[in-house]
């Protein structure tokens, strides 16, 4: 049995390891198209601020890890698949090809390049790969004027790293608040106020329309409100799209990402997909979507690998959308149906002066979503309560009156202390 | 033989000695807010529940970590955080459905119970044997699960 995995991000690596754990005699090959050993994009911000060396971003720290457990990690890029003959065509001078028995597409996503004039100008970069990070690390000097385009989840993560590396930062976000797809108005507004109080300049409801190199050597960024920003560097974080360029039209069913069932199997029975490239089941909505977060990539990978070994052995229960963000020391989280559900109930605690926010969303006596700002202790129980669908009974009303009693509610409602393991990947 | 912390809330008097001992052992200070074990108070019933990581088999934190900073200690079976490797991304704190991995803003890293390497300070500190370190396959653990289900439910 030869399992081939395309892409060496967290989804690819965890799938390979899971395959090797459960099917020791199988051949497992990972195709890596980047100029580094498998690494985690999530660690990039810490590399940017010199908290870690480049190898601190590596998913596994031991160089021989892959060979020591019998995984073939090879360099190469998939350019096309022939499903009938189960052959992969690689994009290199030797025109190498690879045969597979089962294939996992774990190719992740790539940043959207905003369609604006001058986006190719030197000094404009995304912050998605280690290569991008090396470029930025080299380029940013203390006191530089830097413009960040996009204040979504990834934008806000980079924001902190840019400020910590000494940039005078200006953020330009198209939508009317920060992290619009992760935080509600109250919470997004609070994050914005916090950033403003830390000296970051923020333009929401504004877009960059054109970039040019000025005579001074700096970049000039023309905004939709007519203002011109001057900057040494511009970083774009305006969303990502799944990497499916190697697929011919209608070769596999693709929506926003590659469509999969609850076995992470695509429309071809021997081809599976996992991670940012796959539209997997969302626990909260019951629908299939791209979550583009690391924990979901890992969930997908483990389910996909087990089904590659034996189809039907595990069913994906749906991943919960969850995020944690540290914006210049302000820690925020959101979980599940944080925007609420139809006919649901909710409770909010807000303290603008102290930058504290806590919101719980209920459906019946189930917790279905939550948002918190300024909370670092025991936040995981929010996931536990949501994903184990534990009935809160009387505790729901108590929480509606006083959401700070969360831990009491949790401990009272879970089967036993620390043993509510009804959460499945 | 692996051992586990057995937490019996009905024996807990809420004295917080465990929190003191834990923070002192692991952080060098007597500061309950730095403790990895936490005693929760049920105000209406005047009851207490000591609570910490159960070193669960699913190891949500370990799988969520992007940089392999959480590993299984072969001696104790605990899921240990390596301070040197942890980047402080906090993903484990939202991934752990028990809420027993917490972010420590002072160090910029996460902390969780590591069973003190096999000699848990909280166990020694507890005057009422509400926290004991027992054989993981001990029937007491099962009893505790069943029992806790009754006693903790209000
Ligand atoms: C700066 C930054 C910070 C982030 N922070 C967080 C965070 O805090 N929390 C969180 O949950 N998520 C975060 N993310 C998102 C997270 O990194 C992704 O969700 C995760 O990497 C998805 O894993 P994956 O394995 O599906 O894809 P990827 O990690 O993108 O890996 C896919 C791999 O496949 C390769 N590939 C693509 N096409 C081909 C091909 N044709 N042939 C061969 N290989 C190919 C790619 O080059 C890549 O190496 C962050 C991302 C960035 C950029």
XYZ file of C-alpha atoms and ligand atoms in Angstrom:
632
model
C 0.000 0.000 0.000
C 1.482 3.335 -1.015
C -0.055 6.433 0.518
C 1.047 9.681 -1.066
C 0.437 12.967 0.698
C 0.734 16.210 -1.190
C 1.687 19.114 1.053
C 3.824 19.081 4.178
C 1.927 21.480 6.430
C 0.301 20.311 9.674
C -2.405 18.385 7.804
C 0.110 16.476 5.673
C 2.492 15.685 8.506
C -0.148 14.593 11.003
C -1.800 12.412 8.359
C 1.524 10.746 7.523
C 2.248 10.061 11.185
C -1.244 8.702 11.776
C -0.883 6.399 8.766
C 2.434 5.090 10.062
C 1.071 4.566 13.561
C -1.890 2.518 12.397
C -0.444 0.762 9.346
C 3.209 0.117 10.022
C 3.970 -1.744 6.804
C 2.452 0.881 4.488
C 4.682 3.081 2.356
C 4.072 6.739 3.130
C 5.434 9.564 1.008
C 5.030 13.288 1.632
C 5.597 15.745 -1.179
C 7.035 19.027 0.056
C 7.221 21.993 -2.316
C 8.712 24.531 0.080
C 12.346 25.393 0.705
C 12.260 24.260 4.323
C 11.460 21.142 6.322
C 7.772 20.868 7.278
C 6.891 23.887 9.392
C 3.909 25.597 10.949
C 2.770 28.921 9.557
C 1.391 29.684 13.003
C 4.897 30.036 14.366
C 5.884 32.654 11.781
C 4.920 35.648 13.948
C 7.323 34.461 16.657
C 10.100 34.065 14.096
C 9.417 37.605 12.851
C 10.074 39.046 16.286
C 13.204 36.954 16.795
C 11.665 34.988 19.634
C 12.601 31.791 17.837
C 15.063 30.776 15.150
C 13.793 29.438 11.880
C 13.971 25.866 13.160
C 11.625 26.866 15.986
C 8.865 26.934 13.356
C 9.487 23.337 12.303
C 6.624 20.985 13.029
C 9.034 18.322 14.283
C 12.322 19.365 15.772
C 14.379 16.253 15.109
C 15.853 16.363 11.587
C 15.635 12.589 11.226
C 12.090 12.382 12.557
C 10.485 11.469 9.241
C 13.002 8.848 8.145
C 13.149 7.416 11.650
C 9.468 6.509 11.512
C 9.635 5.372 7.907
C 8.089 8.374 6.154
C 9.624 9.385 2.807
C 9.743 13.159 2.702
C 10.554 14.204 -0.844
C 10.875 17.572 -2.525
C 8.607 18.312 -5.414
C 5.448 19.990 -6.518
C 2.354 18.318 -7.856
C 1.389 19.686 -11.249
C -1.278 17.239 -12.397
C -3.074 14.057 -11.388
C -4.168 11.203 -13.601
C -6.945 9.622 -11.581
C -7.425 6.643 -13.893
C -3.829 5.419 -13.629
C -3.318 6.852 -10.116
C -0.290 8.802 -11.240
C 0.968 12.147 -10.029
C 2.930 14.360 -12.343
C 5.526 16.478 -10.624
C 6.551 19.922 -11.623
C 10.281 19.557 -12.082
C 12.914 19.249 -14.753
C 13.035 15.471 -14.564
C 9.312 15.158 -15.234
C 9.164 12.654 -12.436
C 5.944 10.872 -11.718
C 4.667 9.048 -8.679
C 2.198 6.186 -8.336
C -0.206 6.055 -5.444
C -2.737 3.666 -4.023
C -4.366 6.290 -1.831
C -3.779 9.998 -2.250
C -4.219 12.793 0.292
C -4.385 16.360 -0.940
C -3.190 18.586 1.891
C -2.025 21.512 -0.183
C -3.376 24.267 2.042
C -4.121 27.713 0.730
C -2.304 30.719 -0.649
C -2.840 34.400 0.016
C -5.163 36.328 -2.269
C -3.270 39.036 -4.062
C -5.420 42.189 -4.050
C -6.167 43.296 -7.577
C -4.736 46.770 -7.324
C -2.228 48.597 -9.437
C 1.293 48.401 -8.095
C 0.780 45.340 -5.904
C 3.957 43.849 -7.472
C 6.101 46.796 -6.366
C 9.212 45.873 -4.383
C 8.431 46.340 -0.711
C 4.939 44.862 -0.877
C 4.678 41.349 0.518
C 2.327 38.806 1.994
C 3.174 37.100 5.240
C 2.207 33.510 4.576
C 5.313 31.384 4.002
C 8.679 31.092 5.693
C 10.118 32.670 2.550
C 7.840 35.704 3.115
C 8.900 35.790 6.739
C 12.607 35.748 5.855
C 12.014 38.629 3.461
C 10.107 40.661 6.050
C 12.556 39.896 8.838
C 15.360 41.178 6.676
C 13.480 44.214 5.514
C 11.807 45.722 8.590
C 13.934 48.215 10.445
C 12.989 49.758 13.751
C 10.980 52.925 13.194
C 9.901 51.982 9.651
C 6.478 53.029 8.477
C 4.577 49.879 7.640
C 1.073 49.523 6.216
C -0.884 46.355 6.861
C -3.654 45.683 4.361
C -6.343 43.561 5.965
C -7.243 43.145 9.624
C -8.792 39.699 9.503
C -7.578 36.880 11.725
C -4.213 36.482 9.965
C -3.801 40.259 9.634
C -4.356 40.723 13.352
C -1.847 37.992 14.163
C 0.810 39.636 12.025
C -0.131 43.039 13.439
C 1.344 42.167 16.793
C 4.576 40.866 15.242
C 4.963 43.986 13.090
C 4.503 46.328 16.039
C 6.848 44.276 18.202
C 9.512 44.427 15.534
C 9.467 48.195 15.858
C 7.264 49.291 12.967
C 5.069 52.397 13.020
C 2.008 50.571 11.908
C -1.026 51.703 9.953
C -3.787 49.178 9.316
C -6.211 49.463 6.426
C -9.288 47.217 6.566
C -12.038 47.153 3.987
C -14.799 46.085 6.357
C -16.164 48.227 9.136
C -14.400 46.476 12.000
C -11.397 44.374 12.855
C -11.479 40.564 12.668
C -14.971 40.706 11.140
C -15.216 36.954 10.660
C -14.104 36.046 14.153
C -15.479 38.775 16.425
C -18.821 40.531 16.794
C -19.181 44.338 16.761
C -18.549 44.797 20.471
C -15.471 42.609 20.543
C -14.048 43.817 17.237
C -14.568 47.394 18.401
C -12.784 46.703 21.647
C -9.778 45.239 19.836
C -9.682 48.301 17.632
C -9.793 50.674 20.638
C -7.010 48.690 22.265
C -4.796 48.922 19.170
C -5.481 52.649 18.866
C -4.469 53.085 22.509
C -1.180 51.345 21.659
C -0.426 53.861 18.923
C -1.484 51.835 15.899
C -3.280 53.889 13.255
C -6.374 52.122 11.909
C -8.577 52.877 8.937
C -11.643 50.627 8.795
C -14.146 50.787 5.941
C -11.240 51.809 3.727
C -9.285 50.085 0.985
C -5.934 50.571 -0.667
C -6.589 51.390 -4.316
C -3.168 51.894 -5.783
C 0.472 51.521 -4.808
C 3.416 53.286 -6.369
C 7.081 53.824 -5.679
C 7.662 57.462 -4.725
C 10.766 59.459 -5.671
C 11.806 59.270 -2.034
C 12.091 55.507 -2.466
C 9.134 54.946 -0.176
C 5.860 53.387 -1.182
C 2.820 55.584 -1.720
C -0.489 53.882 -0.977
C -3.592 55.617 -2.233
C -6.661 54.942 -0.080
C -10.313 54.877 -1.115
C -10.933 58.018 0.966
C -8.359 59.884 -1.096
C -5.587 59.898 1.550
C -2.076 58.852 0.584
C -0.007 56.837 3.036
C 3.758 56.722 2.765
C 5.462 53.561 3.891
C 8.738 51.682 3.785
C 6.890 48.420 3.566
C 3.378 47.144 2.910
C 2.134 43.758 4.053
C -0.958 42.264 2.547
C -3.244 39.891 4.441
C -6.433 39.997 2.442
C -7.623 36.432 2.715
C -6.526 33.131 1.268
C -7.756 30.675 -1.337
C -7.231 26.917 -1.464
C -4.447 25.497 -3.648
C -6.211 23.427 -6.284
C -4.340 24.581 -9.408
C -3.173 21.039 -10.153
C -6.749 19.866 -10.743
C -8.175 19.882 -14.220
C -11.667 21.268 -14.565
C -14.239 18.916 -13.028
C -11.598 16.329 -12.179
C -12.795 16.367 -8.569
C -15.805 18.091 -7.065
C -14.690 21.496 -5.870
C -16.739 24.260 -4.258
C -14.721 26.883 -2.434
C -12.299 24.110 -1.585
C -12.156 20.428 -2.415
C -15.416 18.770 -1.360
C -15.169 15.821 1.005
C -17.554 13.569 2.883
C -17.355 12.599 6.545
C -14.492 10.220 5.738
C -12.599 13.158 4.184
C -12.944 11.333 0.886
C -13.298 13.395 -2.306
C -15.466 12.560 -5.309
C -12.741 10.065 -6.317
C -12.824 7.157 -3.855
C -9.031 6.843 -3.625
C -8.398 10.543 -3.159
C -8.821 12.291 0.189
C -8.388 15.918 1.190
C -7.583 17.605 4.506
C -6.757 20.981 5.988
C -7.116 24.444 4.476
C -7.721 23.005 1.008
C -10.762 20.972 2.071
C -14.355 21.974 2.729
C -14.910 19.894 5.823
C -17.885 19.514 8.125
C -18.432 22.406 10.537
C -19.594 21.184 13.933
C -21.763 24.212 14.613
C -23.523 24.728 11.306
C -23.672 21.129 10.114
C -22.500 22.474 6.778
C -19.294 22.028 4.839
C -16.904 24.962 4.738
C -13.292 25.988 4.867
C -12.275 26.987 8.380
C -8.613 27.607 7.561
C -7.343 27.051 11.088
C -4.652 24.726 12.333
C -6.690 22.614 14.807
C -9.156 21.816 12.037
C -6.331 20.841 9.681
C -5.119 18.362 12.299
C -8.650 16.994 12.923
C -9.086 16.444 9.197
C -5.712 14.768 8.901
C -6.363 12.193 11.589
C -9.791 11.322 10.211
C -8.512 11.173 6.617
C -5.574 8.911 7.497
C -7.741 6.396 9.321
C -10.143 6.267 6.391
C -7.287 5.851 3.923
C -6.368 2.715 5.841
C -9.921 1.512 6.221
C -12.786 3.392 4.717
C -15.588 3.991 7.171
C -13.452 3.376 10.242
C -14.065 6.880 11.625
C -16.577 9.537 10.787
C -15.656 13.184 11.052
C -17.910 14.690 13.713
C -17.342 18.201 12.441
C -14.651 20.594 13.544
C -15.431 23.494 15.751
C -14.347 26.862 14.495
C -12.196 28.427 17.197
C -9.585 31.128 17.318
C -7.355 32.771 19.852
C -5.703 36.061 19.150
C -3.143 38.059 21.078
C -3.284 41.628 19.871
C -0.511 43.531 21.620
C -1.308 41.790 24.877
C -5.094 41.763 24.558
C -6.177 38.153 24.349
C -9.405 37.301 22.580
C -11.086 34.024 21.666
C -14.138 32.960 19.771
C -15.767 29.562 19.524
C -18.443 27.865 17.439
C -21.606 29.830 16.723
C -20.237 33.016 18.331
C -22.642 35.143 16.313
C -25.582 33.244 17.798
C -28.248 31.037 16.303
C -31.862 31.620 15.297
C -34.162 31.727 18.348
C -31.169 31.369 20.605
C -30.455 33.297 23.792
C -27.348 35.173 24.751
C -25.675 37.049 27.544
C -22.879 39.616 27.415
C -20.647 41.200 29.995
C -18.756 44.200 28.768
C -16.327 46.490 30.521
C -14.907 48.884 27.981
C -12.523 50.622 30.370
C -10.875 47.405 31.443
C -11.053 45.787 28.006
C -13.031 42.805 29.254
C -15.735 41.102 27.277
C -17.555 37.830 27.640
C -20.433 36.588 25.557
C -22.217 33.239 25.646
C -24.675 31.991 23.018
C -27.230 29.319 23.822
C -29.640 27.180 21.897
C -32.073 25.612 24.342
C -29.898 24.682 27.298
C -26.847 24.017 25.137
C -23.908 26.362 24.863
C -23.319 26.814 21.130
C -20.928 29.732 20.882
C -18.769 32.090 22.908
C -16.505 35.110 22.679
C -14.088 36.357 25.278
C -11.635 39.199 25.612
C -9.144 39.443 28.424
C -9.687 35.907 29.682
C -6.802 33.440 29.873
C -7.861 30.922 32.503
C -9.854 27.793 31.643
C -11.061 29.142 28.290
C -10.936 25.605 26.872
C -14.077 24.610 28.789
C -15.995 26.756 26.316
C -14.947 24.305 23.633
C -15.681 21.396 25.953
C -19.217 22.561 26.693
C -19.993 23.397 23.088
C -18.574 20.276 21.518
C -19.768 17.728 24.039
C -23.303 19.167 23.748
C -23.740 18.827 27.452
C -27.174 19.913 28.644
C -26.802 22.747 31.096
C -30.263 22.366 32.600
C -30.832 24.950 35.353
C -27.341 26.234 34.856
C -28.352 27.978 31.658
C -30.568 30.421 33.554
C -27.884 30.964 36.160
C -25.379 31.697 33.407
C -27.790 34.099 31.726
C -27.866 35.985 35.033
C -24.156 35.690 35.730
C -21.904 34.286 33.004
C -18.875 34.502 35.311
C -20.153 31.316 36.964
C -18.960 29.397 33.916
C -16.627 27.056 35.821
C -19.294 26.163 38.351
C -21.672 25.429 35.486
C -19.048 23.385 33.724
C -18.030 21.307 36.706
C -21.633 20.747 37.697
C -22.729 19.714 34.246
C -19.892 17.494 33.134
C -20.149 13.809 33.901
C -17.255 13.864 36.273
C -14.324 16.083 36.944
C -12.110 16.018 33.910
C -13.796 13.098 32.273
C -16.269 14.640 29.896
C -14.457 13.147 26.956
C -17.473 13.077 24.738
C -15.624 15.286 22.300
C -14.464 13.473 19.186
C -12.235 14.574 16.372
C 2.758 1.507 36.547
C 1.357 4.928 35.617
C -0.345 6.856 38.327
C -3.006 9.575 38.206
C -4.236 12.335 40.426
C -7.443 11.293 42.132
C -9.520 14.304 43.079
C -12.294 13.754 45.602
C -14.280 16.908 45.913
C -16.323 15.697 48.876
C -13.119 15.599 50.952
C -12.003 19.095 49.928
C -12.342 21.826 52.537
C -11.279 24.653 50.250
C -8.100 25.415 52.203
C -6.109 26.096 48.988
C -2.938 24.459 50.302
C -2.700 22.610 46.980
C -2.689 25.858 45.010
C 0.025 27.289 47.243
C 2.150 24.169 46.987
C 1.727 23.961 43.233
C 2.669 27.557 42.537
C 5.635 27.321 44.881
C 6.876 24.052 43.415
C 6.507 25.153 39.807
C 6.852 28.933 39.802
C 8.794 29.568 42.994
C 6.100 31.823 44.453
C 3.146 31.404 46.781
C 0.570 32.656 44.353
C -2.649 30.709 43.730
C -3.127 32.485 40.407
C -0.004 30.689 39.169
C -1.208 27.303 40.342
C -1.898 24.517 37.879
C -4.454 22.991 40.180
C -7.461 25.098 41.032
C -10.084 24.772 43.748
C -13.491 25.926 42.586
C -16.123 27.018 45.035
C -19.807 26.238 44.651
C -21.110 29.244 46.490
C -24.697 28.157 46.907
C -23.807 24.768 48.338
C -20.632 25.751 50.134
C -18.772 22.982 48.374
C -15.347 22.851 46.787
C -13.853 21.006 43.853
C -10.140 20.673 43.187
C -9.566 20.574 39.459
C -6.612 20.032 37.176
C -5.457 18.208 34.047
C -6.419 14.533 33.958
C -3.573 13.762 31.487
C -6.314 12.544 29.154
C -5.624 9.928 26.516
C -6.911 12.152 23.712
C -4.223 14.740 24.493
C -5.998 17.591 22.720
C -3.302 20.046 23.714
C -0.519 17.918 22.309
C -2.216 17.482 18.938
C -3.105 21.157 18.669
C 0.443 22.380 19.316
C 1.993 23.685 16.097
C 5.596 23.323 17.240
C 5.714 20.003 19.106
C 6.185 21.687 22.473
C 3.916 19.240 24.322
C 5.150 15.693 24.704
C 4.237 12.637 26.745
C 6.602 12.066 29.623
C 7.562 8.400 29.375
C 8.014 8.123 33.128
C 4.775 9.676 34.342
C 2.523 9.647 31.297
C 1.952 13.375 31.847
C 1.640 15.731 28.910
C 4.570 18.054 29.556
C 5.037 21.534 28.082
C 8.581 22.321 27.064
C 9.091 25.995 27.935
C 11.943 26.297 25.474
C 9.886 25.139 22.537
C 6.501 26.728 23.377
C 6.021 29.950 21.385
C 3.009 31.107 23.404
C 0.443 30.866 20.589
C -2.245 29.667 23.055
C -3.922 27.301 20.628
C -3.709 24.502 23.213
C -5.604 26.684 25.691
C -8.642 26.775 23.407
C -8.208 23.210 22.160
C -8.229 21.546 25.607
C -11.927 20.859 26.252
C -11.256 20.654 29.993
C -9.721 24.108 30.164
C -6.679 22.849 32.018
C -3.939 24.465 29.936
C -3.596 28.141 30.746
C -1.596 31.043 29.421
C 0.872 32.714 31.750
C 1.331 36.297 30.575
C 4.485 36.747 32.698
C 6.408 34.055 30.875
C 4.552 34.332 27.581
C 4.131 30.539 27.630
C 1.430 28.115 28.650
C 1.400 26.096 31.842
C -0.319 22.880 32.808
C -0.018 20.120 35.375
C 2.973 17.848 34.788
C 2.451 15.749 37.934
C 5.622 17.453 39.237
C 7.594 14.792 37.423
C 6.025 12.016 39.485
C 5.903 13.549 42.934
C 2.929 15.924 42.904
C 3.307 18.734 45.438
C -0.455 19.190 45.738
C -0.849 15.646 47.022
C 1.681 16.221 49.755
C 0.084 19.539 50.693
C -3.504 18.358 50.901
C -4.378 17.836 54.572
C -7.574 15.868 53.920
C -6.501 13.421 51.201
C -8.857 15.019 48.731
C -5.978 14.783 46.262
C -4.166 11.460 46.081
C -1.763 9.981 43.563
C -3.012 6.535 42.715
C -2.522 3.676 40.316
C -4.189 4.829 37.095
C -5.952 1.521 36.606
C -7.099 1.531 40.221
C -10.780 0.856 40.653
C -10.818 4.046 42.709
C -10.479 6.044 39.519
C -13.627 4.502 38.124
C -15.395 5.034 41.404
C -14.256 8.610 41.336
C -15.718 9.087 37.880
C -19.044 7.574 38.856
C -19.047 9.332 42.194
C -18.135 12.703 40.818
C -20.958 12.369 38.360
C -23.363 12.261 41.298
C -21.775 14.641 43.712
C -20.883 17.369 41.281
C -24.286 17.403 39.644
C -26.468 19.858 41.407
C 1.184 34.082 9.921
C 0.140 33.027 10.150
C -0.368 32.824 11.426
C -1.343 31.859 11.659
N -1.827 31.719 12.914
C -2.788 30.807 13.161
C -3.309 30.649 14.476
O -2.907 31.339 15.420
N -4.262 29.701 14.686
C -4.714 28.907 13.669
O -5.550 28.054 13.915
N -4.244 29.048 12.414
C -3.300 29.978 12.132
N -2.829 30.125 10.858
C -3.425 29.299 9.787
C -2.781 27.921 9.766
O -1.404 28.086 9.605
C -3.355 27.063 8.652
O -4.720 26.840 8.904
C -2.630 25.723 8.557
O -1.312 25.938 8.143
C -3.321 24.776 7.590
O -2.571 23.610 7.471
P -2.524 22.799 6.100
O -1.600 21.655 6.344
O -3.885 22.528 5.623
O -1.909 23.810 5.016
P -0.476 24.513 4.938
O 0.119 24.688 6.254
O -0.681 25.711 4.089
O 0.412 23.456 4.145
C 0.163 23.117 2.802
C 1.466 22.782 2.122
O 1.188 22.271 0.821
C 2.080 22.849 -0.098
N 1.573 22.751 -1.478
C 0.634 23.535 -2.077
N 0.469 23.155 -3.361
C 1.305 22.115 -3.585
C 1.602 21.310 -4.725
N 0.989 21.490 -5.905
N 2.541 20.333 -4.600
C 3.179 20.122 -3.416
N 2.935 20.866 -2.297
C 2.010 21.848 -2.386
C 2.216 24.264 0.401
O 3.349 24.910 -0.136
C 2.340 24.001 1.898
O 3.660 23.710 2.234
C -1.826 31.069 10.585
C -1.315 31.263 9.301
C -0.350 32.234 9.077
C 0.184 32.444 7.692
